[in-house]
Amino acid sequence: MILSVLAISLVFGTSVGESHGLAALSRNLLLSSALLVNALRVIRIPLFVLQVGSTLSASGQSTAVLLLPGQYDSSTNPQLLHDLLTSPSASLSQSAGFANSSSQSSVSLPLTVALQPGIAVYPHALYSGQGSYTALPTSPVANASILGASSLALSGNVWAEVSAGSNSRIILWNSIPDVSQLPQTALGSLSLLNLQSTACSPPCSGNGVCSASGTCTCPTGFNGTSCESCATGYFGPTCKACPSGCTTCNDGMTGTGICRAPTVTNPPSSCNCLNGQCGVNGQCTCLPGWTSASNGTQCAACASGFFLDSSGNCEICSLGCAECANGSGDCISCKSGYTQDTSDRTLCDAVQQQTSSGTTCPSSSYSAGSSCELCAPECQTCTGSTSSNCVICASGTYSFNGTCVQTNSGGVCEGSSLIGNNNKHECDSCGPKCTSCQIPNFSAASTINQAQCTGCLPGYVLYQGACVQSCPSGTFLSPTDNLTCTACSSSCSSCSGSANYCLTCSNGLLASGGSCVTSCPSNTFSSSGTCLTCHPDCASCSGGSFNQCTSCNKNLPVPTNGRCLATCSQNQYFDPTSSTCQSCDGNCASCSGSGPNNCLACSSSSQVLRGGTCVAANCSSGTNVVPGLGACLAELVLVPSSTSGSPLPSISGITTPTSTTTQALPWWEILLMALGCAFIFIAFLYCWRRRARKQRAKKTAAFASAKALDHKSNWRLRLMRFGERLFGRSPSRPPPHSEEIALWKLRAAEEARHNQELEKVMEAYGFSRSSSPHESKRMESHDHESYRSQRLSGGSLYTEVIGMPRRGPEPRQPVKTNPLTSRFSSTTVGSSVHKKPSLMRREPFPPKAQTDAETYAASVRQSPQAKASGQSRRVTPTNTGGSNNPFVHK
């Protein structure tokens, strides 16, 4: 493997003389891995050491190697570097930015030497001097930092925005070996404005920073894949947090941060309390008239003596009513001494007081036995002498827990938060969610619906004397108490914070910054009657998104498909006059303007930057331009002259290519490998045979199942098979089923009987054709096949009887080659029984020898005379005397 460049630093000990102090202070050697240079000896920059890369060293080696950016492995040339890389004691000392640490670290191959994502700045040209490293930030650079650099190195896929000289904005894509060689417009002190990776697609917004992994890193408060929006609870172009004490505010990029819902301390829900207040210890205190429900929710049901009205409030029942129905308030049961009113079911009337003689006591008196006595001054009607026996309290007092109490000027009963109800003569509860209430200018003529809440449960606000969850439109929550909803001014349709800070305006005007205007100012857009701020990436816009820009600001000047970006492409520059990206000159890899004199880096590897112009490198000593560094290798080193003093010591292995030697394996390793291969082969063979057996077993089982021969084996048979396999005996074939044997025997017997009957017919037919004993003997001498052929093809019985041959073809007996396979038919084949050719293929019976009687009968049937006269085919009977046989010749 041929690497780009490597550098070797040598340490030789003490100085050899004052005149040679430079060689003693810095004896460093830079070499090309292609071994093009071996005469270069000393760093050109006096007293400064090259700081780009990592220094490789190993114990026992007098040479330390400075590895420039690239990849290295065990095959890297030359031999000197190979020995260091593969040394077990090799260690690596990183330069600034190459590992974010100067500590020693172990070496593992392959080794990649590269600058971490960021920028390394050096105080002297050609990357010398003590460098400093700046990593990719996690948030946009807030303040420009002065670099004070004479050279700088950029990692791959990273761009830096800097300001320098008359050009306030330059984008750097490549390392700069000498800042003084930049164009005239870029000369001066450099200040870092932005530093980002190029890996993000689409690019991050101006609020995010592209990381090396290709994701946008968002600062606190920002959200989205490109950090283009504010997270919930943050507002404005910089995504500030909502004000303290607010649960929600007008958030988002276009939000104003106005508090919409203040933070509620100890809300009822925090202690499972529906209509009550939660204490510091989490204890729920119910409002008057409320108690816990059957499901366990506290303050969720009306207490005894109260009913739930249509407004959701627990209202007190009428006097004398112990229990009343929700909704209507009809009395379900009356207290002792009361009866339900016949005309109004919500009322319970007190039983009139009568003396012992039956006299009815007048109002304001009670029965004291035989006479009527006056009630207590606190009672209008009573059942006894004390104030606790009042049925209806006197004017100006109200019944509360069995006693009559007075009210204040607001109608609030003494010792409670209840309000006086003149209709019921009782202290009644305030409205729903009210913790306190009053009736302005309370009097005996005041009614309960005039009551106004003065306090609400946490989470509710006051609006027109009632407790509501939020202020309605046209009102705002007063910041003085965060409780009362106050009306906006007439010019505002909605407002916040004050009556004159309009969120929306009336009369068709637009709200902008709390005021009502006829048109939206710059950097804002109109939406639903309000002027909203553009996205911070935009100078002007048509909407609130970061891709709805119509013009761009100077920090993100490049308009691209509705977005404003920081940079053009690497080989382009931004032209502010046309607000477009223009291509650089062909010699420039990146540039700051048009023409060949504004190059920031060269596109050709054979050119270097000189005053903003790319010129031929003309590297000396056969060296080339170092990729990624933009400088000749010879620019980093100095070849000593013959008069420079004593020569530097020689270093072995610099010009020697890496050699790899193969060492013979010991015998035990070869044996282990052979055994391993044999084991793998045997294991493969075993698995293959086992698989083949399983496949055969599956096929056999499928065949037996198709032929109804699948007989499941019991555990005894399986045990026997296991024993046969264990002791090496071949498994014995199980005997065929007895029913199968009987069937084959029956078929064989039928076949034999059929053949016998056929032989008898054919023999009789054959004798009828025989003309002489000699012919019969000749037929007997034939083999069985010829004999069967002769008798199958012989003349028919019809010809023998009438003596005339057939005019049509002679019928032939079919020759059956297949055995009968069914006991029921000679033409059908049984399908349920497996064929066994060994049982079916039977040899034909040989012809039997003729007896003397059979021989004589054959000679009589066909005599030589009859044969000679041409009447061999007619039957000529022998005259045995008087006979009526019509065939006898007379």
Short mmCIF file of N, CA and C in Angstrom, two decimals, residues 329-420:
data_model
loop_
_atom_site.label_atom_id
_atom_site.label_comp_id
_atom_site.label_asym_id
_atom_site.label_seq_id
_atom_site.Cartn_x
_atom_site.Cartn_y
_atom_site.Cartn_z
N GLY A 329 -84.88 19.59 43.37
CA GLY A 329 -84.90 20.03 44.76
C GLY A 329 -86.12 19.58 45.52
N ASP A 330 -86.96 18.67 44.93
CA ASP A 330 -88.14 18.16 45.63
C ASP A 330 -87.71 17.40 46.87
N CYS A 331 -88.45 17.64 47.96
CA CYS A 331 -88.10 17.02 49.23
C CYS A 331 -88.47 15.55 49.20
N ILE A 332 -87.51 14.72 49.52
CA ILE A 332 -87.75 13.27 49.57
C ILE A 332 -88.22 12.86 50.95
N SER A 333 -87.65 13.46 51.97
CA SER A 333 -88.09 13.17 53.35
C SER A 333 -87.96 14.44 54.18
N CYS A 334 -88.91 14.62 55.10
CA CYS A 334 -88.92 15.81 55.96
C CYS A 334 -88.37 15.46 57.34
N LYS A 335 -87.92 16.49 58.01
CA LYS A 335 -87.41 16.30 59.36
C LYS A 335 -88.58 16.02 60.31
N SER A 336 -88.23 15.59 61.50
CA SER A 336 -89.25 15.32 62.52
C SER A 336 -89.97 16.62 62.88
N GLY A 337 -91.30 16.58 62.91
CA GLY A 337 -92.10 17.75 63.23
C GLY A 337 -92.49 18.54 62.00
N TYR A 338 -92.16 17.97 60.83
CA TYR A 338 -92.50 18.65 59.58
C TYR A 338 -93.26 17.67 58.69
N THR A 339 -94.12 18.25 57.86
CA THR A 339 -94.86 17.47 56.87
C THR A 339 -94.68 18.14 55.52
N GLN A 340 -94.72 17.32 54.47
CA GLN A 340 -94.50 17.86 53.13
C GLN A 340 -95.68 18.73 52.71
N ASP A 341 -95.33 19.86 52.10
CA ASP A 341 -96.36 20.79 51.63
C ASP A 341 -97.10 20.15 50.46
N THR A 342 -98.41 20.30 50.47
CA THR A 342 -99.24 19.67 49.44
C THR A 342 -99.17 20.40 48.11
N SER A 343 -98.88 21.67 48.12
CA SER A 343 -98.85 22.44 46.88
C SER A 343 -97.43 22.63 46.33
N ASP A 344 -96.43 22.57 47.16
CA ASP A 344 -95.03 22.74 46.72
C ASP A 344 -94.21 21.61 47.32
N ARG A 345 -93.79 20.68 46.45
CA ARG A 345 -93.09 19.49 46.95
C ARG A 345 -91.68 19.80 47.41
N THR A 346 -91.21 21.00 47.16
CA THR A 346 -89.88 21.35 47.65
C THR A 346 -89.91 21.80 49.11
N LEU A 347 -91.16 22.01 49.67
CA LEU A 347 -91.28 22.55 51.02
C LEU A 347 -91.73 21.48 52.00
N CYS A 348 -91.30 21.64 53.22
CA CYS A 348 -91.80 20.84 54.34
C CYS A 348 -92.34 21.83 55.39
N ASP A 349 -93.62 21.71 55.74
CA ASP A 349 -94.26 22.63 56.68
C ASP A 349 -94.16 22.10 58.09
N ALA A 350 -93.93 23.02 59.02
CA ALA A 350 -93.88 22.65 60.43
C ALA A 350 -95.30 22.36 60.94
N VAL A 351 -95.41 21.37 61.80
CA VAL A 351 -96.71 21.02 62.39
C VAL A 351 -97.12 22.16 63.35
N GLN A 352 -98.34 22.62 63.19
CA GLN A 352 -98.81 23.73 64.04
C GLN A 352 -98.80 23.33 65.51
N GLN A 353 -98.40 24.28 66.34
CA GLN A 353 -98.35 24.05 67.77
C GLN A 353 -99.78 24.16 68.38
N GLN A 354 -100.13 23.20 69.20
CA GLN A 354 -101.44 23.20 69.88
C GLN A 354 -101.24 22.93 71.36
N THR A 355 -102.14 23.56 72.12
CA THR A 355 -102.11 23.33 73.57
C THR A 355 -102.71 21.98 73.89
N SER A 356 -102.64 21.62 75.16
CA SER A 356 -103.18 20.33 75.59
C SER A 356 -104.69 20.24 75.43
N SER A 357 -105.26 21.42 75.33
CA SER A 357 -106.72 21.42 75.14
C SER A 357 -107.11 21.45 73.68
N GLY A 358 -106.12 21.49 72.78
CA GLY A 358 -106.40 21.47 71.37
C GLY A 358 -106.43 22.82 70.72
N THR A 359 -106.05 23.85 71.44
CA THR A 359 -106.05 25.19 70.88
C THR A 359 -104.78 25.38 70.03
N THR A 360 -104.93 25.91 68.83
CA THR A 360 -103.79 26.17 67.94
C THR A 360 -103.11 27.44 68.35
N CYS A 361 -101.79 27.38 68.53
CA CYS A 361 -101.00 28.55 68.92
C CYS A 361 -100.77 29.44 67.72
N PRO A 362 -100.83 30.74 67.90
CA PRO A 362 -100.58 31.65 66.79
C PRO A 362 -99.11 31.64 66.39
N SER A 363 -98.81 32.35 65.27
CA SER A 363 -97.44 32.47 64.81
C SER A 363 -96.60 33.18 65.86
N SER A 364 -95.32 32.88 65.88
CA SER A 364 -94.35 33.44 66.83
C SER A 364 -94.59 32.93 68.23
N SER A 365 -95.30 31.82 68.37
CA SER A 365 -95.50 31.22 69.70
C SER A 365 -95.39 29.71 69.56
N TYR A 366 -95.29 29.08 70.71
CA TYR A 366 -95.18 27.62 70.72
C TYR A 366 -96.04 27.09 71.87
N SER A 367 -96.35 25.87 71.88
CA SER A 367 -97.20 25.25 72.90
C SER A 367 -96.36 24.92 74.12
N ALA A 368 -96.84 25.41 75.26
CA ALA A 368 -96.15 25.13 76.53
C ALA A 368 -97.06 24.30 77.43
N GLY A 369 -97.76 23.36 76.86
CA GLY A 369 -98.68 22.53 77.63
C GLY A 369 -100.11 23.01 77.47
N SER A 370 -100.57 23.67 78.50
CA SER A 370 -101.96 24.14 78.48
C SER A 370 -102.08 25.52 77.89
N SER A 371 -100.91 26.17 77.58
CA SER A 371 -100.95 27.53 77.05
C SER A 371 -99.88 27.70 75.97
N CYS A 372 -99.96 28.82 75.25
CA CYS A 372 -98.98 29.14 74.20
C CYS A 372 -98.03 30.21 74.72
N GLU A 373 -96.75 30.04 74.46
CA GLU A 373 -95.72 30.98 74.90
C GLU A 373 -95.03 31.60 73.67
N LEU A 374 -94.46 32.84 73.84
CA LEU A 374 -93.76 33.52 72.77
C LEU A 374 -92.41 32.84 72.46
N CYS A 375 -92.07 32.90 71.18
CA CYS A 375 -90.76 32.36 70.75
C CYS A 375 -89.64 33.29 71.19
N ALA A 376 -88.46 32.82 71.10
CA ALA A 376 -87.27 33.64 71.37
C ALA A 376 -87.20 34.76 70.36
N PRO A 377 -86.56 35.87 70.72
CA PRO A 377 -86.51 37.02 69.80
C PRO A 377 -85.86 36.69 68.45
N GLU A 378 -84.96 35.66 68.41
CA GLU A 378 -84.27 35.31 67.15
C GLU A 378 -85.19 34.53 66.21
N CYS A 379 -86.37 34.09 66.72
CA CYS A 379 -87.23 33.21 65.92
C CYS A 379 -88.47 33.95 65.44
N GLN A 380 -88.83 33.65 64.19
CA GLN A 380 -90.12 34.09 63.68
C GLN A 380 -91.18 33.06 63.99
N THR A 381 -90.86 31.80 63.82
CA THR A 381 -91.68 30.68 64.28
C THR A 381 -90.75 29.71 64.98
N CYS A 382 -91.35 28.98 65.94
CA CYS A 382 -90.48 28.11 66.73
C CYS A 382 -91.26 26.92 67.25
N THR A 383 -90.52 26.01 67.84
CA THR A 383 -91.12 24.85 68.50
C THR A 383 -90.73 24.79 69.96
N GLY A 384 -89.97 25.79 70.42
CA GLY A 384 -89.55 25.83 71.81
C GLY A 384 -89.14 27.23 72.21
N SER A 385 -88.61 27.33 73.41
CA SER A 385 -88.34 28.65 73.99
C SER A 385 -86.99 29.21 73.60
N THR A 386 -86.02 28.38 73.16
CA THR A 386 -84.67 28.86 72.88
C THR A 386 -84.51 29.14 71.39
N SER A 387 -83.37 29.80 71.05
CA SER A 387 -83.11 30.14 69.65
C SER A 387 -82.79 28.90 68.81
N SER A 388 -82.43 27.84 69.51
CA SER A 388 -82.15 26.60 68.76
C SER A 388 -83.43 25.90 68.35
N ASN A 389 -84.60 26.38 68.84
CA ASN A 389 -85.87 25.77 68.48
C ASN A 389 -86.60 26.56 67.39
N CYS A 390 -85.86 27.46 66.71
CA CYS A 390 -86.49 28.26 65.66
C CYS A 390 -86.79 27.40 64.45
N VAL A 391 -87.98 27.63 63.89
CA VAL A 391 -88.31 27.05 62.59
C VAL A 391 -87.91 28.03 61.52
N ILE A 392 -88.36 29.26 61.61
CA ILE A 392 -87.95 30.34 60.72
C ILE A 392 -87.36 31.43 61.59
N CYS A 393 -86.14 31.85 61.19
CA CYS A 393 -85.46 32.86 61.98
C CYS A 393 -86.11 34.22 61.75
N ALA A 394 -85.89 35.10 62.69
CA ALA A 394 -86.43 36.45 62.60
C ALA A 394 -85.80 37.20 61.45
N SER A 395 -86.42 38.29 61.06
CA SER A 395 -85.92 39.08 59.95
C SER A 395 -84.50 39.54 60.22
N GLY A 396 -83.62 39.39 59.20
CA GLY A 396 -82.22 39.79 59.34
C GLY A 396 -81.33 38.68 59.84
N THR A 397 -81.92 37.55 60.21
CA THR A 397 -81.12 36.39 60.62
C THR A 397 -81.52 35.19 59.76
N TYR A 398 -80.55 34.22 59.73
CA TYR A 398 -80.73 33.06 58.83
C TYR A 398 -80.30 31.80 59.56
N SER A 399 -80.99 30.72 59.22
CA SER A 399 -80.73 29.45 59.89
C SER A 399 -79.41 28.86 59.39
N PHE A 400 -78.57 28.49 60.36
CA PHE A 400 -77.27 27.89 60.03
C PHE A 400 -76.91 26.90 61.12
N ASN A 401 -76.90 25.62 60.76
CA ASN A 401 -76.58 24.54 61.70
C ASN A 401 -77.47 24.58 62.95
N GLY A 402 -78.78 24.85 62.76
CA GLY A 402 -79.74 24.80 63.87
C GLY A 402 -79.83 26.06 64.68
N THR A 403 -79.06 27.09 64.32
CA THR A 403 -79.13 28.37 65.04
C THR A 403 -79.39 29.47 64.03
N CYS A 404 -79.77 30.63 64.53
CA CYS A 404 -80.02 31.78 63.68
C CYS A 404 -78.84 32.73 63.79
N VAL A 405 -78.24 33.07 62.64
CA VAL A 405 -77.07 33.94 62.61
C VAL A 405 -77.37 35.14 61.73
N GLN A 406 -76.59 36.20 61.97
CA GLN A 406 -76.75 37.40 61.18
C GLN A 406 -75.77 37.39 60.00
N THR A 407 -75.90 38.37 59.10
CA THR A 407 -75.02 38.50 57.94
C THR A 407 -74.34 39.86 57.97
N ASN A 408 -73.26 39.98 57.20
CA ASN A 408 -72.61 41.28 57.05
C ASN A 408 -73.29 42.05 55.92
N SER A 409 -72.66 43.13 55.52
CA SER A 409 -73.27 43.98 54.50
C SER A 409 -73.30 43.33 53.13
N GLY A 410 -72.47 42.34 52.97
CA GLY A 410 -72.46 41.62 51.71
C GLY A 410 -73.32 40.38 51.73
N GLY A 411 -74.05 40.14 52.85
CA GLY A 411 -74.94 39.00 52.95
C GLY A 411 -74.25 37.72 53.35
N VAL A 412 -73.01 37.75 53.78
CA VAL A 412 -72.29 36.55 54.19
C VAL A 412 -72.64 36.24 55.63
N CYS A 413 -73.07 35.00 55.87
CA CYS A 413 -73.44 34.57 57.21
C CYS A 413 -72.22 34.55 58.13
N GLU A 414 -72.45 34.96 59.35
CA GLU A 414 -71.35 34.99 60.32
C GLU A 414 -70.82 33.58 60.57
N GLY A 415 -69.49 33.51 60.64
CA GLY A 415 -68.84 32.24 60.96
C GLY A 415 -68.83 31.24 59.82
N SER A 416 -69.13 31.69 58.59
CA SER A 416 -69.14 30.76 57.44
C SER A 416 -68.85 31.55 56.17
N SER A 417 -68.76 30.82 55.08
CA SER A 417 -68.60 31.45 53.76
C SER A 417 -69.91 31.38 52.98
N LEU A 418 -71.00 31.00 53.66
CA LEU A 418 -72.30 30.90 53.01
C LEU A 418 -72.94 32.28 52.89
N ILE A 419 -73.91 32.37 52.02
CA ILE A 419 -74.61 33.61 51.75
C ILE A 419 -76.06 33.49 52.21
N GLY A 420 -76.64 34.57 52.72
CA GLY A 420 -78.01 34.53 53.19
C GLY A 420 -79.01 34.41 52.06
#
